[in-house]
CSV table of C-alpha atoms and ligand atoms in Angstrom, one decimal:
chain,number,residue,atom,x,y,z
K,33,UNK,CA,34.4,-40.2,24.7
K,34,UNK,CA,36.6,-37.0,25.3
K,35,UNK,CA,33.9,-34.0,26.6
K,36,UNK,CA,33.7,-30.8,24.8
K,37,UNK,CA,33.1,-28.8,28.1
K,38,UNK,CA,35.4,-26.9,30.3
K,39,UNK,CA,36.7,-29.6,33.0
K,40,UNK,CA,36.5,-27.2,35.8
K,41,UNK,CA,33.6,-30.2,37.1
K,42,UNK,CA,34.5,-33.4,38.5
K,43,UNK,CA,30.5,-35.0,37.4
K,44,UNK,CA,29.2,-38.2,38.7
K,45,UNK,CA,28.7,-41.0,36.6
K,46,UNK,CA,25.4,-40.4,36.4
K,47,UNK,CA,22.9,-39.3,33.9
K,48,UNK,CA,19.4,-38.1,35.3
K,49,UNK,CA,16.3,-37.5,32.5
K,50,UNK,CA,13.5,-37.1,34.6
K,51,UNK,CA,12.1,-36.2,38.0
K,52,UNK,CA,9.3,-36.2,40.4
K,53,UNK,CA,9.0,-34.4,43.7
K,54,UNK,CA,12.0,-35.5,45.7
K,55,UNK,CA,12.8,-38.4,43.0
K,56,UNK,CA,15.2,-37.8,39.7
K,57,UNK,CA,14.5,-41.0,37.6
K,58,UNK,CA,18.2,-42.4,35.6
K,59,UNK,CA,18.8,-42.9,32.1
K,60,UNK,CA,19.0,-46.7,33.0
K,61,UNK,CA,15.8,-46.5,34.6
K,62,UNK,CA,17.3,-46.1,38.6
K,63,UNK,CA,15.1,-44.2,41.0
K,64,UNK,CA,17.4,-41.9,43.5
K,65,UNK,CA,16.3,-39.4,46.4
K,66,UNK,CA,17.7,-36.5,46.4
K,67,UNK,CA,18.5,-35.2,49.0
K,68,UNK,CA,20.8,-32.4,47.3
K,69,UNK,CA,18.0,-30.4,45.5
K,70,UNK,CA,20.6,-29.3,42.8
K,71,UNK,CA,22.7,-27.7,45.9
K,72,UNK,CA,19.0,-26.3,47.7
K,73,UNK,CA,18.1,-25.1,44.2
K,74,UNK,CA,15.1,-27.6,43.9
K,75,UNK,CA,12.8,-26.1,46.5
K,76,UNK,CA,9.7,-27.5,45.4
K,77,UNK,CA,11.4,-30.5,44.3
K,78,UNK,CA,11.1,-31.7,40.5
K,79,UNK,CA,8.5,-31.0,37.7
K,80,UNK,CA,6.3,-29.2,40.5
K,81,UNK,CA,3.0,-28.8,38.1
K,82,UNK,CA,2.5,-25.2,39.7
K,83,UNK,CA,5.6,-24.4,38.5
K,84,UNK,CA,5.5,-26.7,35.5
K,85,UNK,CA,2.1,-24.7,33.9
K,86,UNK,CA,3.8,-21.2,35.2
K,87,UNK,CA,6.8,-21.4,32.9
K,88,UNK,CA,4.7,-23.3,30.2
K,89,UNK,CA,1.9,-20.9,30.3
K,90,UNK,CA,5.1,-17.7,29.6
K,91,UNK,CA,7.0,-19.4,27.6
K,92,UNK,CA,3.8,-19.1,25.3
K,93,UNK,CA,3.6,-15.5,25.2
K,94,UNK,CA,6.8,-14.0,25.4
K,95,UNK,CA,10.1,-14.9,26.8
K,96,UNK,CA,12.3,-11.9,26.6
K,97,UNK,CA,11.9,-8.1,26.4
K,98,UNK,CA,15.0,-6.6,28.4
K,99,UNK,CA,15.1,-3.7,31.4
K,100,UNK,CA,14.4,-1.5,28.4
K,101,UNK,CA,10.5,-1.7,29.3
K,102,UNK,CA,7.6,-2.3,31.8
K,103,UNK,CA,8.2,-5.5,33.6
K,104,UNK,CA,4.4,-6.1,35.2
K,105,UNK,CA,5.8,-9.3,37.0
K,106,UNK,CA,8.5,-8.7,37.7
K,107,UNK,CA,7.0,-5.5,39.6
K,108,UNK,CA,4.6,-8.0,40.9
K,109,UNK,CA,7.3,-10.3,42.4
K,110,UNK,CA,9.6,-7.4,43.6
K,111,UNK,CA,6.3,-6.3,45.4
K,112,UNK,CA,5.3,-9.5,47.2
K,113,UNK,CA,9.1,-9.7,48.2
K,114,UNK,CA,9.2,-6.7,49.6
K,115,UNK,CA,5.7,-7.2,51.9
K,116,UNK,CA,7.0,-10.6,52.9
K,117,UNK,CA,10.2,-9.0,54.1
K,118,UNK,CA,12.3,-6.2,55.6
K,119,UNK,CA,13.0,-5.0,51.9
K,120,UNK,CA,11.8,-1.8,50.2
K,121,UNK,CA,13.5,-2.7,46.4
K,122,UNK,CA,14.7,-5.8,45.0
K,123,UNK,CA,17.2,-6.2,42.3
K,124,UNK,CA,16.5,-9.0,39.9
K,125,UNK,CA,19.7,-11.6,39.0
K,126,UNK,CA,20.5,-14.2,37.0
K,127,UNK,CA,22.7,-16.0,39.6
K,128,UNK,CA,23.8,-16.1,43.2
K,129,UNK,CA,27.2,-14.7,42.6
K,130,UNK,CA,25.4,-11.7,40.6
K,131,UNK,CA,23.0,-11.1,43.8
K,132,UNK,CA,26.1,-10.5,45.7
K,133,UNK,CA,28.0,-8.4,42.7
K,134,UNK,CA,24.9,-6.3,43.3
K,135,UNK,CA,25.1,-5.7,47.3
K,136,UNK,CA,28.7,-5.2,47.4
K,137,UNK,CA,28.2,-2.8,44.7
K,138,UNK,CA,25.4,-1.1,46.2
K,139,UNK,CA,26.7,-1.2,50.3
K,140,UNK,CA,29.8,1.0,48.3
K,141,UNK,CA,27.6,3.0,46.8
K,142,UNK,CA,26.0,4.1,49.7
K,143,UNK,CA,28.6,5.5,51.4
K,144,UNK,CA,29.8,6.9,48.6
K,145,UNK,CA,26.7,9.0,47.3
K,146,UNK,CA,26.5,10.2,51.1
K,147,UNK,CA,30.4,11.7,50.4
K,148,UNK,CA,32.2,9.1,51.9
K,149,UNK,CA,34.1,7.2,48.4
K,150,UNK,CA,36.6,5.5,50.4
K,151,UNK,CA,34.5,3.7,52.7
K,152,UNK,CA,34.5,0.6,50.2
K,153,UNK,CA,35.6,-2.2,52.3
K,154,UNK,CA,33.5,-5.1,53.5
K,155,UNK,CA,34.1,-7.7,56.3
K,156,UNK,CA,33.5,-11.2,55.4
K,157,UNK,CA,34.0,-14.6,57.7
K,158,UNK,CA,36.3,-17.5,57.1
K,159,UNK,CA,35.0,-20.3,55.5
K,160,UNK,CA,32.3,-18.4,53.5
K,161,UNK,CA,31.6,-18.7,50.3
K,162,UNK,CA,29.7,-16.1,47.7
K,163,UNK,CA,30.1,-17.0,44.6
K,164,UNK,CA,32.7,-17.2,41.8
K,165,UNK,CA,32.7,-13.7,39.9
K,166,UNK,CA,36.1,-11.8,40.9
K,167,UNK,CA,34.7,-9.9,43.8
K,168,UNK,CA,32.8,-12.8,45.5
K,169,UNK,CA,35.9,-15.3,45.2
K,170,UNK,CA,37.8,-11.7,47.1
K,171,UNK,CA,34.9,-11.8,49.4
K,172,UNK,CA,35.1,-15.7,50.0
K,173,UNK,CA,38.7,-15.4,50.9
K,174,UNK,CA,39.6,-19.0,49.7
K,175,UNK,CA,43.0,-19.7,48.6
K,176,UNK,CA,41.6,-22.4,46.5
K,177,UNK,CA,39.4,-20.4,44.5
K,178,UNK,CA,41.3,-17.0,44.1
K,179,UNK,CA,44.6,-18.4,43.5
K,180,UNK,CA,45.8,-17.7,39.6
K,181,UNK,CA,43.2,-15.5,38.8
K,182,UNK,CA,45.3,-11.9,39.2
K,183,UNK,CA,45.1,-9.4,41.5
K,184,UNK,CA,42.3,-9.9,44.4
K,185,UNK,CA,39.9,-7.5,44.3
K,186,UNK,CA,41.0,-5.1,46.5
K,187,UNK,CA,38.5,-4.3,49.9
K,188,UNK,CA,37.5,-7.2,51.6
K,189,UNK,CA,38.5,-7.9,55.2
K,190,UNK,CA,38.4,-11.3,56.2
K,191,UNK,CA,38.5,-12.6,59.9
K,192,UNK,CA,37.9,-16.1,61.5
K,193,UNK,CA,34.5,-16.9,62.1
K,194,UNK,CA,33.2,-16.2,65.5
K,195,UNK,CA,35.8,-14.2,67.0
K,196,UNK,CA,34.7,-11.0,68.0
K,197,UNK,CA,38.0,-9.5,68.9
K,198,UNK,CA,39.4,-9.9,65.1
K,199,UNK,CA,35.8,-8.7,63.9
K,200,UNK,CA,36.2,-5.5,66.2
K,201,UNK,CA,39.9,-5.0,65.6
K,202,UNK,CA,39.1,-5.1,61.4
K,203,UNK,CA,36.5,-2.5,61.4
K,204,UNK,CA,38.2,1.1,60.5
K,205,UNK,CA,37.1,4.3,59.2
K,206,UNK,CA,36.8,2.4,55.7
K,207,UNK,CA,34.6,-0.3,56.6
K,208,UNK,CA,31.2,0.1,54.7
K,209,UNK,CA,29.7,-3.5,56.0
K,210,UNK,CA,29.8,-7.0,57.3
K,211,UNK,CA,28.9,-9.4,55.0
K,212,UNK,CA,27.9,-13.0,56.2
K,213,UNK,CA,25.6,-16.2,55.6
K,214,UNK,CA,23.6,-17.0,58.8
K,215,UNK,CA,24.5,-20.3,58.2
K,216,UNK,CA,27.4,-20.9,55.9
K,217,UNK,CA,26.7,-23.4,53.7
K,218,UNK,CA,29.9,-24.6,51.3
K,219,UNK,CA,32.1,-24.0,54.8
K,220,UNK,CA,30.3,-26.6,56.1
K,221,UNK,CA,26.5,-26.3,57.6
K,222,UNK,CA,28.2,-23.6,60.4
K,223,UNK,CA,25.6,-21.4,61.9
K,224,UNK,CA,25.8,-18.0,63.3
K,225,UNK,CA,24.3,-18.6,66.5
K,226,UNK,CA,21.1,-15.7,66.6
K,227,UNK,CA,22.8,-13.9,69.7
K,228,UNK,CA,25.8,-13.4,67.5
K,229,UNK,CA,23.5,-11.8,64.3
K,230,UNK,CA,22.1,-9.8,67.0
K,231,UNK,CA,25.2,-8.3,67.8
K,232,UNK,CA,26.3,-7.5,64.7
K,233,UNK,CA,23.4,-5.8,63.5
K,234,UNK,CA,24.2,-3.8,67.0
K,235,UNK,CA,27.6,-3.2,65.6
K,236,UNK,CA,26.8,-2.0,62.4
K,237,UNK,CA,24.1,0.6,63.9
K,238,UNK,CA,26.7,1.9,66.2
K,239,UNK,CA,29.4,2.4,63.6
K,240,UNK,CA,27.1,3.0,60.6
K,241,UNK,CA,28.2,-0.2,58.7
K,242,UNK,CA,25.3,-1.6,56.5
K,243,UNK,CA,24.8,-5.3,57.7
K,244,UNK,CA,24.5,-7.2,54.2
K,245,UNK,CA,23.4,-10.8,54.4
K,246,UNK,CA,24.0,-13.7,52.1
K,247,UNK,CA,20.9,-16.0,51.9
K,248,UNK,CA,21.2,-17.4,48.7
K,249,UNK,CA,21.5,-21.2,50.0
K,250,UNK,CA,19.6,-20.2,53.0
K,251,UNK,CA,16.2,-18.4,51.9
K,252,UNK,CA,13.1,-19.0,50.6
K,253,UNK,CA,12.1,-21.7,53.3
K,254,UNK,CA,15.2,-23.7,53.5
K,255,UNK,CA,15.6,-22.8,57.4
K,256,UNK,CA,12.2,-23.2,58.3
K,257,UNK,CA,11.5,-19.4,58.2
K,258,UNK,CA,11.2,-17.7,54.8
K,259,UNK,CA,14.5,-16.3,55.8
K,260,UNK,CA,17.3,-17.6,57.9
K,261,UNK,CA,17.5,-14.4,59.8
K,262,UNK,CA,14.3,-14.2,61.1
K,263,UNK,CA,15.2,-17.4,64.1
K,264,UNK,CA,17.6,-14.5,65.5
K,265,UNK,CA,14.8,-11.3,65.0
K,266,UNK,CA,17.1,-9.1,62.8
K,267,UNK,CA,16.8,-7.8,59.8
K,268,UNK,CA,19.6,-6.8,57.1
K,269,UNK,CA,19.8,-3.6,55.4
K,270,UNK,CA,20.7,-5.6,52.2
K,271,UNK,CA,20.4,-9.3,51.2
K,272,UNK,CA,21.4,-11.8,48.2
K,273,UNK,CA,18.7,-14.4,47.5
K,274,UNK,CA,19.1,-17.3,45.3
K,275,UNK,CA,18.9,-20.7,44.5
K,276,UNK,CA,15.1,-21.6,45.7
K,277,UNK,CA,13.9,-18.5,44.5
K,278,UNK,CA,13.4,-19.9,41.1
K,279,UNK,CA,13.0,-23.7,42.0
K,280,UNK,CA,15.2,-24.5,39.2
K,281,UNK,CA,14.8,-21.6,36.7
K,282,UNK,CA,17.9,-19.6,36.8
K,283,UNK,CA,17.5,-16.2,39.1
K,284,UNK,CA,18.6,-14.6,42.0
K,285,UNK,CA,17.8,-10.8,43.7
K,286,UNK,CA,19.5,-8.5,45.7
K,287,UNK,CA,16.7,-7.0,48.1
K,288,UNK,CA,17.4,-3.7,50.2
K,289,UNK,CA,16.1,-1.0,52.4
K,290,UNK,CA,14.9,2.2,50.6
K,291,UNK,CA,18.1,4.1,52.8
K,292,UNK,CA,20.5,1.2,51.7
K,293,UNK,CA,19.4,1.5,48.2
K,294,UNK,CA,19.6,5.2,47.8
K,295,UNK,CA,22.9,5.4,45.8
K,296,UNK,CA,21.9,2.8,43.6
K,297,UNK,CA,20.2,5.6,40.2
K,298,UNK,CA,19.3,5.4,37.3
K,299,UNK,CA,22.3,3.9,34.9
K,300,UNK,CA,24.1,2.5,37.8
K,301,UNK,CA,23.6,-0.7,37.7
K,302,UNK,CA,21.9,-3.1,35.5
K,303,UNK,CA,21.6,-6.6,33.2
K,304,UNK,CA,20.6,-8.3,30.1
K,305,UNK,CA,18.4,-11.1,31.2
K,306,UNK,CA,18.4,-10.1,35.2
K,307,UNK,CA,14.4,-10.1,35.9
K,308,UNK,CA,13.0,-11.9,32.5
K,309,UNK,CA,9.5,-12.7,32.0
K,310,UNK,CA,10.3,-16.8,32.6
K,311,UNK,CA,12.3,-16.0,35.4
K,312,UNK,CA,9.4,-13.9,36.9
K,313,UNK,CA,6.4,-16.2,35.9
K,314,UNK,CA,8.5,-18.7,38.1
K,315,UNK,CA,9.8,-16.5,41.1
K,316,UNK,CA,5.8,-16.3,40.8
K,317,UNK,CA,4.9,-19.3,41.0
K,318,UNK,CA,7.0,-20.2,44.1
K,319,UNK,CA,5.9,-17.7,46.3
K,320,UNK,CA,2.7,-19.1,45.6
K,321,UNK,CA,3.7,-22.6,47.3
K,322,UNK,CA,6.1,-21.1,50.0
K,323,UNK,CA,4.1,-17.8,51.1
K,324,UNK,CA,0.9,-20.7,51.4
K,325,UNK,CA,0.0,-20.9,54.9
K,326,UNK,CA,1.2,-23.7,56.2
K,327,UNK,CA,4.2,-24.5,54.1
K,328,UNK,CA,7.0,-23.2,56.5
K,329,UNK,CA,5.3,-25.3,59.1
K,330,UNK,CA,5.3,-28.3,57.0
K,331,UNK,CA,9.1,-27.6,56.4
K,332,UNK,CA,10.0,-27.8,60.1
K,333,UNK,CA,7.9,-30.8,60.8
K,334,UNK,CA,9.9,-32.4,57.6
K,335,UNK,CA,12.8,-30.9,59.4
K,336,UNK,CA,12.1,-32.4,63.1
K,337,UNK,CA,11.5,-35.6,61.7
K,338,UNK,CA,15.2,-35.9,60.1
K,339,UNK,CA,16.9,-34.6,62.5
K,340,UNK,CA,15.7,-37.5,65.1
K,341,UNK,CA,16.4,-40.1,62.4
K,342,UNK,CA,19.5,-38.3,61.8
K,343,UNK,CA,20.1,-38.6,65.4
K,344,UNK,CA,19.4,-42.3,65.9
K,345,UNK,CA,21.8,-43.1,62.9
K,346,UNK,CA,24.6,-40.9,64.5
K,347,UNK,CA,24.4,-43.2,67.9
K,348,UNK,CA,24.2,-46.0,65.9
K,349,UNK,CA,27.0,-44.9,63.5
K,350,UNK,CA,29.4,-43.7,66.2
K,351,UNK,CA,32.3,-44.3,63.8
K,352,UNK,CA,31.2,-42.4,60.6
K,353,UNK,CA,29.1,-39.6,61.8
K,354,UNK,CA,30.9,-37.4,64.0
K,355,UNK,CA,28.2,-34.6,64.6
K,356,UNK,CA,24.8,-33.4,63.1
K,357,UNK,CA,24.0,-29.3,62.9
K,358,UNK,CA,22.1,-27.4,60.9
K,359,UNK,CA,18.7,-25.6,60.7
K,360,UNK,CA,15.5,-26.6,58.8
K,361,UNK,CA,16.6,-28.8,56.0
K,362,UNK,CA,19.5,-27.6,55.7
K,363,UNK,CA,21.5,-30.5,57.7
K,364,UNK,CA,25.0,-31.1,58.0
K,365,UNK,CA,26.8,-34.4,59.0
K,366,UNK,CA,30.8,-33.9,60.2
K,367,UNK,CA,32.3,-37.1,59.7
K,368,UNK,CA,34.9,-39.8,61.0
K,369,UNK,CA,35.4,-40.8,57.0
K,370,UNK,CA,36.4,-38.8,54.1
K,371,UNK,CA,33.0,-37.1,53.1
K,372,UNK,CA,33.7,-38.0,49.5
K,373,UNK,CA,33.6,-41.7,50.4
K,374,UNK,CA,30.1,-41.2,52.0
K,375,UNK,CA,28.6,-39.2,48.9
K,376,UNK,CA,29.6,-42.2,46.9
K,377,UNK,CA,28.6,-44.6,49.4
K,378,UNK,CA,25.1,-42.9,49.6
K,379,UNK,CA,25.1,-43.0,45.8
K,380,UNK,CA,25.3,-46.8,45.7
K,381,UNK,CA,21.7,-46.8,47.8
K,382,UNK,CA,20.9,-44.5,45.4
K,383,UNK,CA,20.4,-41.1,47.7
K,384,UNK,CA,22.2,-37.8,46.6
K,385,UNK,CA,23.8,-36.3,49.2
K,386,UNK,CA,26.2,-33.1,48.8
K,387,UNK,CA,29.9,-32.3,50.1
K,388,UNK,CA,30.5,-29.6,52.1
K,389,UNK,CA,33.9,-27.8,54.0
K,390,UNK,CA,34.6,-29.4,57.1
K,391,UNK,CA,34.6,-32.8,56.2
K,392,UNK,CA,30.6,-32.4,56.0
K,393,UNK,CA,27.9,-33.5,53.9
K,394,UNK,CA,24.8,-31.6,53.3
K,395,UNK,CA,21.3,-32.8,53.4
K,396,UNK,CA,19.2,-30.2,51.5
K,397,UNK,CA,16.1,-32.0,50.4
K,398,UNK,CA,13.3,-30.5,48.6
K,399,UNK,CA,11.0,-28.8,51.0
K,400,UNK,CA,8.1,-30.4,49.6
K,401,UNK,CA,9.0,-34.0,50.5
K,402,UNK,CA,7.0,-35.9,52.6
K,403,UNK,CA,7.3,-37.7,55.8
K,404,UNK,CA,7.9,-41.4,53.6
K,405,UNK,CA,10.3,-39.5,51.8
K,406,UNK,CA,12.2,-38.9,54.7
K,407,UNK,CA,11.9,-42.4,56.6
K,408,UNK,CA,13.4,-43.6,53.1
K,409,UNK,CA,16.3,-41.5,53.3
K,410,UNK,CA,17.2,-42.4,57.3
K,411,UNK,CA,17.0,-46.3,55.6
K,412,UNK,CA,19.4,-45.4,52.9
K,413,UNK,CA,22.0,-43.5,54.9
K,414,UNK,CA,21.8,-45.9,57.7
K,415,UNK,CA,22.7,-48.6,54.6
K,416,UNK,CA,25.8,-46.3,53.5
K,417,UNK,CA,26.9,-46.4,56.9
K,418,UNK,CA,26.9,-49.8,57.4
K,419,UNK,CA,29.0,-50.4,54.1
K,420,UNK,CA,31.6,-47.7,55.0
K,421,UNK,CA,32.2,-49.7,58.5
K,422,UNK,CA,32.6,-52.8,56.8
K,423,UNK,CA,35.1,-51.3,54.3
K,424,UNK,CA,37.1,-49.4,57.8
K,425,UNK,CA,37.0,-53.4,59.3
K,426,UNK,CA,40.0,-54.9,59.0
K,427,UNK,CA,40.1,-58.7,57.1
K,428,UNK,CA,39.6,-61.4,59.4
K,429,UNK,CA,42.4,-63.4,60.6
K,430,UNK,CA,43.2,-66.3,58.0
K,431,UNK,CA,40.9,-64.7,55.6
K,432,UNK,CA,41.8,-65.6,52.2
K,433,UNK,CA,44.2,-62.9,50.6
Z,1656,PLP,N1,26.4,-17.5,48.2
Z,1656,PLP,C1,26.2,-18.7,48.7
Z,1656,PLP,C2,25.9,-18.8,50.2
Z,1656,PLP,C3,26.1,-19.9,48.0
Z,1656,PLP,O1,25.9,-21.1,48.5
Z,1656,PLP,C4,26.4,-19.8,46.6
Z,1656,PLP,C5,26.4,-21.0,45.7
Z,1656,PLP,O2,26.6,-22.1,46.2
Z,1656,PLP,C6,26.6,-18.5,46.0
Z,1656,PLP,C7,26.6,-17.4,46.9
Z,1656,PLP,C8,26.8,-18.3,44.6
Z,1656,PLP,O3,25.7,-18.6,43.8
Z,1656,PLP,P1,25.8,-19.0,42.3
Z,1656,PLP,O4,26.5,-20.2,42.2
Z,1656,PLP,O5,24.3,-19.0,41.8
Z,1656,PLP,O6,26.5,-17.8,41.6
């Protein structure tokens, strides 16, 4: 059967109708882990019944009302976000790519409602990635994904990650900000190492860049901490949250400083559905679960315990698993094999597992799972392993052909 959608997807052949926690349950009745989380989007793993009876209990009363009036949870959620974090005001999005639209928009802005309109331009890191709208695919810097598209959108600065000299030698009179992941994510599961976060927010005091962060694939837990910058004690003047922030609902915020924030007035920038009542009785509901005490703890217990499986299997599986890095559950494998041929090997033990730059997979389980959960996974992957070294060995001698 031909598809009626847009082929910009190459899916899997395979059809999921229901889930539970870190389980999604087939069509043909197959039980998989996953160990994707809809690329981290699945914080709180699948049909969480907090978050179940939150969007049940909106979708009730109303689901939509636009920016064009009061927005009481919305005000709630921008509030608890802003007393969990370095943020004064929060933005509300639909997507992760929109988060960022917003704080490139609004680290231009700033420098331009102080009087200084041509300080537009933003440094960004090789290998990053911030989405797909015109600007972020400019701020990504990847051939791939800007190719064919027109012009790139002019004032982004892009130098190799981790080389200070090319990060010093890019920043001119014009430079408004740095822009980077503390631990890119589509490049690969790289992380900035906290000294280097450190210096930058250094750098941008001295030269009175704003340091904008991208945590839409690392917030909300992921790491460990409630935000990936707080292993390296900094804090950004703006920041694009996504992904976990709705568990599965559709959102994403740009959150700021007050001083960051101060071009962004009335009629300056704004959406249709950015901050709607579902959205919001989610983004709710989450906090709930993740501000708990205890449930950042839980994720880096979850997170200790899969990175020693994950060791084991490495010196076990010398010839497919290269390397493990990462923070919290957000894991990264490099590998000796294709990483295309390990997502489909892992598929056949029915674990999901994500591709990554780098030749890596990801490991971004839901930060609810449990300890079983993970023991389960180590067996799987170990299995996958196993089958891609017997597919590397050569026939035996006098094997039949
Ligand atoms: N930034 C990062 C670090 C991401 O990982 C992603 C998506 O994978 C985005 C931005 C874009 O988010 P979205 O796909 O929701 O637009």
């Amino acid at each position: 059967m031909t598809s009626s959608i847009l082929p910009v997807y190459a899916r899997a052949p395979l059809t999921f109708e229901s889930g539970e926690g870190a389980w999604l349950v087939t069509d043909d009745g197959r039980r998989f882990l996953d160990f994707g989380a809809g690329i981290a989007v699945n914080a709180l793993g699948h049909s969480h019944p907090h978050l179940v009876k939150a969007l049940q209990e909106q979708a009730a009363k109303i689901w939509h009302i636009s920016n064009l009036y009061q927005n009481p949870a919305g005000e709630r959620l921008a509030k608890r976000l802003a007393d969990a974090t370095f943020a004064d005001v929060v933005f509300f999005t639909n997507s992760g790519a929109e988060a960022l639209e917003a704080s490139i928009k609004m680290a231009r802005k700033y420098h331009a409602a102080k009087g200084d309109p041509d300080r537009f331009r933003i440094i960004t890191f090789e290998g990053a990635f911030h989405g797909r709208t015109l600007a972020t695919i400019a701020a990504g810097g990847q051939k791939k994904y800007i190719d064919g598209f027109g012009p790139k959108v002019e004032g982004f600065d892009q130098v190799p990650f981790g080389d200070d000299a090319a990060l010093k030698a890019a920043i001119g009179p014009a430079t408004a900000a740095i822009l980077i992941e503390p631990l890119q994510g589509e490049g690969g599961i790289r992380p900035v190492p906290p000294e280097r976060l450190r210096a930058l927010r250094r750098l941008c005091d001295e030269r009175g860049m704003l340091l904008v962060l991208d945590e839409v694939q690392t917030g909300v837990g992921r790491t460990g901490k409630l935000f990936a910058h707080e292993w390296a004690g900094i804090e950004p003047d703006i920041m694009a949250v996504a992904k976990g922030i709705g568990g599965g609902f559709p959102m994403g915020a740009c959150l700021a400083t007050a001083e960051a924030a101060s071009g962004m007035t009335a009629g300056t920038h704004g959406t249709t559905f950015g901050g709607n009542p579902l959205a919001m009785a989610v983004g709710n509901a989450v906090l709930d679960i993740v501000l708990a005490d205890g449930f950042l703890d839980h994720v880096q217990q979850m997170a200790l315990l899969l990175k020693q499986r994950l060791a084991s299997l490495k010196d076990r599986h010398p010839a497919v698993i290269a390397e493990m890095r990462g923070e919290g559950l957000m894991i990264g494998l490099r590998l000796h094999v294709p990483n295309t041929e390990f997502v489909k090997a892992a598929q056949a033990e029915e674990l999901l597992v994500i591709a990554a730059g780098d030749n890596v997979v990801r490991l971004l389980p839901p930060l609810t799972l449990t300890d079983a959960d993970v023991l389960e996974a180590a067996e799987r992957l170990d299995r996958a392993c196993t089958a891609l070294e017997d597919a590397m060995r050569p026939p035996a001698q006098g094997a039949a052909a």
